[in-house]
Coordinates of C-alpha atoms and ligand atoms in Angstrom, one line a residue:
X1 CA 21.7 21.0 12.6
X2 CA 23.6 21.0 16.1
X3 CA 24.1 23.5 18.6
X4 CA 27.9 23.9 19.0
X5 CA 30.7 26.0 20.3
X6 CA 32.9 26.9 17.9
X7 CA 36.7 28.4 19.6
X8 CA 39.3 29.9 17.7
X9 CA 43.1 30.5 18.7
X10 CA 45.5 32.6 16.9
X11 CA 49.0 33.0 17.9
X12 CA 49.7 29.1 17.5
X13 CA 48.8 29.6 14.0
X14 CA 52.4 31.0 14.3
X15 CA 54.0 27.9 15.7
X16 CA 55.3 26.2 12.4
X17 CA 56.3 22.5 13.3
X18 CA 55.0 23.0 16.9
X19 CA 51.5 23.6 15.9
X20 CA 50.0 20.1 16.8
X21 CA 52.0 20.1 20.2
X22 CA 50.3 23.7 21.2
X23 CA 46.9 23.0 19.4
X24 CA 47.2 19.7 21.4
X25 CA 48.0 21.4 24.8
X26 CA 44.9 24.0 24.6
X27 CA 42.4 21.0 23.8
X28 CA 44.0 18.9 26.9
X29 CA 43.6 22.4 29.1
X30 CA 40.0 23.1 27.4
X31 CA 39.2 19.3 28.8
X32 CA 40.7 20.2 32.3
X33 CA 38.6 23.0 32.8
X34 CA 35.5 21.2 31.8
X35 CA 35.6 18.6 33.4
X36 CA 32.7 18.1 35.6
X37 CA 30.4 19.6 32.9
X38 CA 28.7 17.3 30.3
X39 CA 30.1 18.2 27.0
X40 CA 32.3 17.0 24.6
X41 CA 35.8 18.5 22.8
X42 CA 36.5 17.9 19.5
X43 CA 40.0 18.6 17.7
X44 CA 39.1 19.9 14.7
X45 CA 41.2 21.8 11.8
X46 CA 42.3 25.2 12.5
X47 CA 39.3 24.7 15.5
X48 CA 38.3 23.2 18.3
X49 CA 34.6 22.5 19.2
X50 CA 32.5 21.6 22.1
X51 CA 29.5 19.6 21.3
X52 CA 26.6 18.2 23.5
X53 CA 26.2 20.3 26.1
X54 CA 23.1 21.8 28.2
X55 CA 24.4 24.9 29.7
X56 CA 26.2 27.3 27.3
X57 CA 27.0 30.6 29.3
X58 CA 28.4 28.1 31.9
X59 CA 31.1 26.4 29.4
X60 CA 31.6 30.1 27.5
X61 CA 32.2 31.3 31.1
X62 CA 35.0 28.2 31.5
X63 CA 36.7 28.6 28.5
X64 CA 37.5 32.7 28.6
X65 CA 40.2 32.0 31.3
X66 CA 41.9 29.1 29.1
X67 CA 44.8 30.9 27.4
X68 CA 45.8 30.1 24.1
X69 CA 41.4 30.3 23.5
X70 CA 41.4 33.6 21.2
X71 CA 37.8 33.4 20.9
X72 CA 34.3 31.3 21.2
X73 CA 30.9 31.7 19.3
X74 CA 28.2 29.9 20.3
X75 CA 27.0 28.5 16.6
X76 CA 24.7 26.4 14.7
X77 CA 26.8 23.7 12.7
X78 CA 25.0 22.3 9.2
X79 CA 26.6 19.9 6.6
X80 CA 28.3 22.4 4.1
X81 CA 24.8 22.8 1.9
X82 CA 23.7 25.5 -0.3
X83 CA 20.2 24.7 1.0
X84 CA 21.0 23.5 4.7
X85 CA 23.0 27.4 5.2
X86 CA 19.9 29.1 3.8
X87 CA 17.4 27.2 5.8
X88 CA 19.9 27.6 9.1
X89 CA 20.4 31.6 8.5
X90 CA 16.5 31.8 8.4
X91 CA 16.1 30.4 11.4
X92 CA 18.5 32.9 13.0
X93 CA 16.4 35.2 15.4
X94 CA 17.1 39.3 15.2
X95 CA 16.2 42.3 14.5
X96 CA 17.7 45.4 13.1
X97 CA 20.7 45.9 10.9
X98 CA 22.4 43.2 9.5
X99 CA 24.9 42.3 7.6
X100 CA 26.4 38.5 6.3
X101 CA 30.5 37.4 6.0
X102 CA 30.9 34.3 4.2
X103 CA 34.2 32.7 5.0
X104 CA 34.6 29.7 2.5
X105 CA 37.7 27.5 3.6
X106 CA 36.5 24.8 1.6
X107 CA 37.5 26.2 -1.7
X108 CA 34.9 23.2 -3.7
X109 CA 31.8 25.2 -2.4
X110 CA 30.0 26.2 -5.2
X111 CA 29.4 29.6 -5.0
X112 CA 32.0 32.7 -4.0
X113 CA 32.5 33.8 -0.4
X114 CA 31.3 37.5 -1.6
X115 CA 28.3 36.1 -3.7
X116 CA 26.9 33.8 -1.2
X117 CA 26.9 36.5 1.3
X118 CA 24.9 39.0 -0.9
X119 CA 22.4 35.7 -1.8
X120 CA 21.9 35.3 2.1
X121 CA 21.8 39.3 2.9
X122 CA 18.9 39.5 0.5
X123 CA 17.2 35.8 1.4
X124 CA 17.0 37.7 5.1
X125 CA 15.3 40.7 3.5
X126 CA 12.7 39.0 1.8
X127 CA 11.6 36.7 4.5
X128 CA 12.2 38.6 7.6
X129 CA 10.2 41.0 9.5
X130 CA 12.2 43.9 10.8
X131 CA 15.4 43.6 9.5
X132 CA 17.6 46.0 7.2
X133 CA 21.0 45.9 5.8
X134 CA 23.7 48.1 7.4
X135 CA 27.1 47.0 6.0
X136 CA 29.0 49.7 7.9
X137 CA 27.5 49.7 11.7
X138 CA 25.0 46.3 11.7
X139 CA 23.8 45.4 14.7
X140 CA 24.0 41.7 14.0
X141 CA 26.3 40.0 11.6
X142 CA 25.8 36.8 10.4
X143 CA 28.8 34.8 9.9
X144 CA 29.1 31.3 7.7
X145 CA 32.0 29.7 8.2
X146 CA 32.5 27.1 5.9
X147 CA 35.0 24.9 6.9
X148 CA 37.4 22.6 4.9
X149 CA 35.7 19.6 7.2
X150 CA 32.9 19.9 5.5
X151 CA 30.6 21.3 7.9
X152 CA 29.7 24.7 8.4
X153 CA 29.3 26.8 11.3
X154 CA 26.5 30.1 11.5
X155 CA 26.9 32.1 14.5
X156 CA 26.0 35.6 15.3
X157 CA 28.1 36.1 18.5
X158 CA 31.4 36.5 19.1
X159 CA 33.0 36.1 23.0
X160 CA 37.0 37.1 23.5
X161 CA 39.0 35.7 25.4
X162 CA 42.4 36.4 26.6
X163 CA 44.3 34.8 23.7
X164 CA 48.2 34.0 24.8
X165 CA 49.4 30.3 25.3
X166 CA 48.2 27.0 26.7
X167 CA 49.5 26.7 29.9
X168 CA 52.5 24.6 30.0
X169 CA 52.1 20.7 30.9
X170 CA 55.0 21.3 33.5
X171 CA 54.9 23.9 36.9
X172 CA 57.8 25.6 36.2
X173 CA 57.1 28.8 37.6
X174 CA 57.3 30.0 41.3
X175 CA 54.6 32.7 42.6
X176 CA 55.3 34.8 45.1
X177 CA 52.4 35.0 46.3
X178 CA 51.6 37.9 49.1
X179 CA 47.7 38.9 50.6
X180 CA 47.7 42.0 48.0
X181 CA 46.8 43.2 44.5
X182 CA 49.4 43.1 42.6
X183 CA 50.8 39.5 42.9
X184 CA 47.8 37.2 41.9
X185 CA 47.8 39.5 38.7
X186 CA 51.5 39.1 38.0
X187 CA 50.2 35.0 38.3
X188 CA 48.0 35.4 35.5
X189 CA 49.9 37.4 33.6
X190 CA 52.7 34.7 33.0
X191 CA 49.9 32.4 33.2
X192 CA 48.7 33.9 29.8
X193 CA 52.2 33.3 28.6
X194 CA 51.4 29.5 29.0
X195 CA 53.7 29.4 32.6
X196 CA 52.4 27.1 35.0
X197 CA 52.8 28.2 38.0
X198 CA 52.5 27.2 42.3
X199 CA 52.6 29.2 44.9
X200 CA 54.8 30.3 47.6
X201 CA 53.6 32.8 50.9
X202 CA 55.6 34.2 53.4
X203 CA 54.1 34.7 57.0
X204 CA 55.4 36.2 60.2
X205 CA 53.2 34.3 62.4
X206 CA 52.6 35.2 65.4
X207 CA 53.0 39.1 64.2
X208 CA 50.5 38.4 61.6
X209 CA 47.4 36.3 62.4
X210 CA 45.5 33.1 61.1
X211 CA 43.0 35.4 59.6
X212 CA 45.9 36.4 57.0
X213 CA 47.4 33.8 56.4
X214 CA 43.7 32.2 55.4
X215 CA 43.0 35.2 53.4
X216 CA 46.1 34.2 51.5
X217 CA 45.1 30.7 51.0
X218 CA 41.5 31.9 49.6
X219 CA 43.4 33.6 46.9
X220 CA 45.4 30.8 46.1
X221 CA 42.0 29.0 45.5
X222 CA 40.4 31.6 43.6
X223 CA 43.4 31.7 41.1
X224 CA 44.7 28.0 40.9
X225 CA 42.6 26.9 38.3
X226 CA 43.6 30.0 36.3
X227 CA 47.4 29.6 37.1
X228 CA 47.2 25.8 37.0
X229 CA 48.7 25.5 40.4
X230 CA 48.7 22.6 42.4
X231 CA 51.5 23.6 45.8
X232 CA 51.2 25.9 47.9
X233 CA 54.2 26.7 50.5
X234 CA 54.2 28.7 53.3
X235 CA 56.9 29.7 55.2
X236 CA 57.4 31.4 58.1
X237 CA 59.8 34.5 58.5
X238 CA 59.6 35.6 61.9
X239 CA 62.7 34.2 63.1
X240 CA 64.8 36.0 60.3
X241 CA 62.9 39.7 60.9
X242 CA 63.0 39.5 64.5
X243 CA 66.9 38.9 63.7
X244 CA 66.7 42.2 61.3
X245 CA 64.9 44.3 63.6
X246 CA 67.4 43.5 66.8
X247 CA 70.8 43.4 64.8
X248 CA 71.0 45.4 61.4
X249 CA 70.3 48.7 60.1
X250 CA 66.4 49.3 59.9
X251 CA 66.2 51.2 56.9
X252 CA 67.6 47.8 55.6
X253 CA 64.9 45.8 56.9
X254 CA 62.4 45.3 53.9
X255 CA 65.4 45.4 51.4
X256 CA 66.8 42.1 53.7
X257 CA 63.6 40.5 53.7
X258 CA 63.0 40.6 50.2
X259 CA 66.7 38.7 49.7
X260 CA 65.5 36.6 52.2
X261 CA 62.4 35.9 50.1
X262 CA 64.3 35.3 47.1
X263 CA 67.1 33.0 48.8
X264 CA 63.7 30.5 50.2
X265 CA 62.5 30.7 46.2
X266 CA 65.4 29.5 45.1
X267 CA 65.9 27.0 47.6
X268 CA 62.5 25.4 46.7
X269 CA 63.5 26.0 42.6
X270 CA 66.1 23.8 43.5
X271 CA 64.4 21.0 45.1
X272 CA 61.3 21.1 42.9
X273 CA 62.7 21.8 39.6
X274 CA 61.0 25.3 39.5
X275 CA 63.0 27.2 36.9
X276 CA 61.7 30.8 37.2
X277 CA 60.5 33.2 40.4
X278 CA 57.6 35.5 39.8
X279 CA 56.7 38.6 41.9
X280 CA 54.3 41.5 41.5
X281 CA 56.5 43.9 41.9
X282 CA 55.6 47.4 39.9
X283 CA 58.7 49.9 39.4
X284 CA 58.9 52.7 41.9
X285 CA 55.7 51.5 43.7
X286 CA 57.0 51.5 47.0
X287 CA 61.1 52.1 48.5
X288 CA 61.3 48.2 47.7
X289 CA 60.5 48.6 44.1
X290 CA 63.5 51.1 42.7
X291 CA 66.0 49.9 40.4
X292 CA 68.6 49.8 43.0
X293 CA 66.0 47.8 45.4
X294 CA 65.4 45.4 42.7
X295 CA 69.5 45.4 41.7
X296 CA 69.4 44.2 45.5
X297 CA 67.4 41.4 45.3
X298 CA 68.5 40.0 41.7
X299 CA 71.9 40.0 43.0
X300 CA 71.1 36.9 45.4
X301 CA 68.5 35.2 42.8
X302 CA 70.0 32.2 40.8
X303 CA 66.8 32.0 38.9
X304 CA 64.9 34.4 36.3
X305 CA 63.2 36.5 38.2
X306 CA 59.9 37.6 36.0
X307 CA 57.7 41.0 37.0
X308 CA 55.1 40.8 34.7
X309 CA 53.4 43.9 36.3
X310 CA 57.1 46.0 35.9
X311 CA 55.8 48.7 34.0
X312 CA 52.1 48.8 35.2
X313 CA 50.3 51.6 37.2
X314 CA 48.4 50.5 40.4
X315 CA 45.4 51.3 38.8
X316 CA 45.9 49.4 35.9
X317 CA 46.8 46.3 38.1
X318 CA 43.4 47.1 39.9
X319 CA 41.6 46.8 36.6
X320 CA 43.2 43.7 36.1
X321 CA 42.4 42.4 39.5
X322 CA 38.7 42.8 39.2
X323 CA 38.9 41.2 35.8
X324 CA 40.5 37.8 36.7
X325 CA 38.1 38.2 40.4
X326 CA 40.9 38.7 43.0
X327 CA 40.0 42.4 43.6
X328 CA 37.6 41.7 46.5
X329 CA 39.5 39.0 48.1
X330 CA 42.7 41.0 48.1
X331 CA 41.5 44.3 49.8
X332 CA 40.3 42.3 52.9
X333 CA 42.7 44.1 55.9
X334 CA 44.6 41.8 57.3
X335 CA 48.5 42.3 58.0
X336 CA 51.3 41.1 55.5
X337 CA 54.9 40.2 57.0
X338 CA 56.2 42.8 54.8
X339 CA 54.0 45.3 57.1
X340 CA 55.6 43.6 60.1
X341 CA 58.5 45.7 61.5
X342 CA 58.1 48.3 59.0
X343 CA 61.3 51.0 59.4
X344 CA 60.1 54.5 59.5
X345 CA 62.5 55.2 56.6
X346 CA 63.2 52.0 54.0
X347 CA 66.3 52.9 51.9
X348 CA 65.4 53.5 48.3
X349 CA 68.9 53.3 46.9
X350 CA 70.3 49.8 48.8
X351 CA 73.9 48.5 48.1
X352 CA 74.4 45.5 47.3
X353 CA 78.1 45.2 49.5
X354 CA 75.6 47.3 52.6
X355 CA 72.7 44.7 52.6
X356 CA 75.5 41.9 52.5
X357 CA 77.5 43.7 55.6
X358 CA 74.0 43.9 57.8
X359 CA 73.5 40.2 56.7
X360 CA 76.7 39.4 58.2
X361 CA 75.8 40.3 61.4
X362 CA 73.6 37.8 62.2
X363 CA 74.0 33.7 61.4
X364 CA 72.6 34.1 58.5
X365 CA 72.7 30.4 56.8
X366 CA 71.6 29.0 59.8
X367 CA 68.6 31.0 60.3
X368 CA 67.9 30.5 56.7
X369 CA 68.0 27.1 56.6
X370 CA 65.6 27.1 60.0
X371 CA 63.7 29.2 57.9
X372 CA 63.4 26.5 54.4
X373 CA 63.1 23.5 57.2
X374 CA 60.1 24.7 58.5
X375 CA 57.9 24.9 55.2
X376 CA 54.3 23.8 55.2
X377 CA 53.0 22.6 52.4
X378 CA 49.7 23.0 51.0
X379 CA 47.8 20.5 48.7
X380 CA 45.4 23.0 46.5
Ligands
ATP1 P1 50.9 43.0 46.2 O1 52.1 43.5 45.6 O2 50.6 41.6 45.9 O3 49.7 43.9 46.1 P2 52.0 44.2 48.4 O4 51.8 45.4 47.6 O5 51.6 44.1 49.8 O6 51.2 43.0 47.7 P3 54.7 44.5 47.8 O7 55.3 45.1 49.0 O8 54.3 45.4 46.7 O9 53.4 43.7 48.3 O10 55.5 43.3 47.3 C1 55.9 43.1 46.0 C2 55.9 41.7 45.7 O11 56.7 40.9 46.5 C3 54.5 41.0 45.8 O12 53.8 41.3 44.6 C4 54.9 39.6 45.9 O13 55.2 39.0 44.7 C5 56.1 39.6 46.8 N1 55.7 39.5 48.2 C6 55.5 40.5 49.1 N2 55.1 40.1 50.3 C7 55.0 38.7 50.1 C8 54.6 37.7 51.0 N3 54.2 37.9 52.2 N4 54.7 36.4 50.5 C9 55.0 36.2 49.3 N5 55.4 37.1 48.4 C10 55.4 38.4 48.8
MG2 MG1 52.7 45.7 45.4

């Protein structure tokens, strides 16, 4: 008998001839995010399993934020044997209602999946104190899974995780990453899509402060593990919105900013083989966030632009937020360069051929360029 955890996965059951590939992925990923922990990972069929470990809650708590993980249960693994199960399920310690599910991959097991899971329901009455059955609301079910390995596993507990895909092996997506709610969630959402993703921050130093910009760089931290993010960039816009304040229409400002944004992103897609942008951005959330706003800026992107968070209210994103631990980090006040010369009225129906004429008024390439020169980058 050995203490095990047993995970699951489910939607790369569905991957055909790229099943090993993905089922390889999520037991490289499992190692990544254990390492430092004594344990061991195991490749098994249709399973993986973490063997000889000392602290349980801390791997279960590891493993809920590798995607492609469906599921863990901490179980009891046992030789498949008539007599080893029944000695095992005794051993179990509840209370209550019960009931048992017999799952019998290994088809040469002598006795039926239903049978065997009547023989153990009543083996528990006899020799347990305090127990009844309840096959429509137990309190406790014991499940035998009886794999085709030959080993079984006896588990009581069930933990879910986020399911989705292994994170890719590849960064391939960009983050842009601001000091609010919305875009650390958007990370983890394509994150659970099995996009890898680093990060890139816009400041307006000196208009915002230190404190922000280090705000920013604790989120990174807090989600880079999750997003499997190694670069952070961090760019400067003041140059470019001092240039927008003085010389163009101000109800253009944010709309010429967020271009701006998008033109850095795919300057950096460019140069480091990113092949997608990702942005928080929630429909109709703020003037920036219309249809014609977001026409505006996908009419200078030469990348996908995903918006995971598109159809989500804010406080479903807040939710999500707490969930993943950004929440706390996120509502911290400190000033974002969107914030920074904020026009009394932003339009909420740009033009495309408007927000080009106001960008014409200033030198815009060269500015930009200053702009993508001056990058720091930030080893997470
Ligand atoms: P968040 O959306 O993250 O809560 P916010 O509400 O202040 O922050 P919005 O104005 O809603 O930001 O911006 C929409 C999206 O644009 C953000 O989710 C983010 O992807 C991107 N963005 C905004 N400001 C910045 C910034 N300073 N640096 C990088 N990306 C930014
Ligand atoms: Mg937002």
């Amino acid at each position: 008998m050995k203490n095990v955890i047993l995970v699951r996965f489910n939607e790369i059951h569905l991957k055909g001839g790229n099943k090993k590939y993905f089922t390889r992925l999520l037991y490289n990923n499992m190692r990544d995010a254990l390492v430092g922990i004594d344990c061991k990972v195991e490749n098994g069929v249709n399973r993986l399993i973490v063997r000889d470990y000392a602290d349980e809650d801390l791997i279960v708590d590891k493993l809920k934020f590798v995607f492609g993980v469906h599921s863990v249960s901490p179980a009891v693994e046992v030789d498949n044997n008539k007599e080893e199960i029944e000695k095992c399920v005794l051993g179990l310690n509840f209370e209550g209602g019960f009931k048992c599910r017999v799952n019998r991959a290994d088809k040469s097991f002598p006795v039926r999946s239903n049978d065997f899971a009547a023989d153990l329901g009543e083996l528990i009455l006899n020799n347990k104190k305090q127990v009844f059955v309840d096959i429509h609301c137990p309190l406790v079910v014991v499940n035998v899974d009886i794999r085709e390995t030959g080993k079984t596993y006896i588990y009581t507990k069930t933990i879910y995780a986020y399911s989705g895909l292994p994170l890719s092996e590849h960064r391939d997506g960009l983050l842009l990453l601001s000091g609010g709610i919305d875009s650390p969630v958007a990370g983890f959402c394509m994150a659970k899509r099995g996009l890898r993703q680093d990060l890139l921050h816009f400041d307006s130093f000196p208009y915002t402060s230190k404190q922000a910009k280090q705000k920013v760089i604790d989120i990174a931290h807090s989600i880079k593990d999750i997003i499997g993010a190694k670069y952070m960039y961090i760019c400067s816009m003041t140059k470019m919105q001092e240039e927008f304040h003085v010389n163009c229409k101000q109800e253009y400002a944010i709309n010429l900013l967020r271009r701006a944004m998008i033109r850095v992103a795919n300057a950096l897609c460019s140069k480091f083989s990113y092949k997608t942008i990702i942005t928080g951005e929630s429909l109709g959330q703020v003037a920036s966030q219309t249809i014609e706003s977001l026409t505006s800026t996908n009419s200078v992107a030469e990348y996908p632009v995903l918006r995971p968070l598109i159809s989500l209210n804010k406080s479903e994103i807040i939710e999500m937020a707490k969930d993943i631990n950004t929440y706390d980090l996120s509502i911290l006040p400190y000033e974002d360069c969107c914030t920074v010369f904020l026009p009394r009225n932003p339009i909420t129906k740009p033009k495309v051929s408007d927000a080009e004429q106001e960008e014409n008024k200033i030198p815009y390439n060269e500015l930009l360029n200053a702009v993508i020169n001056s990058i720091e980058v930030i080893e997470l």
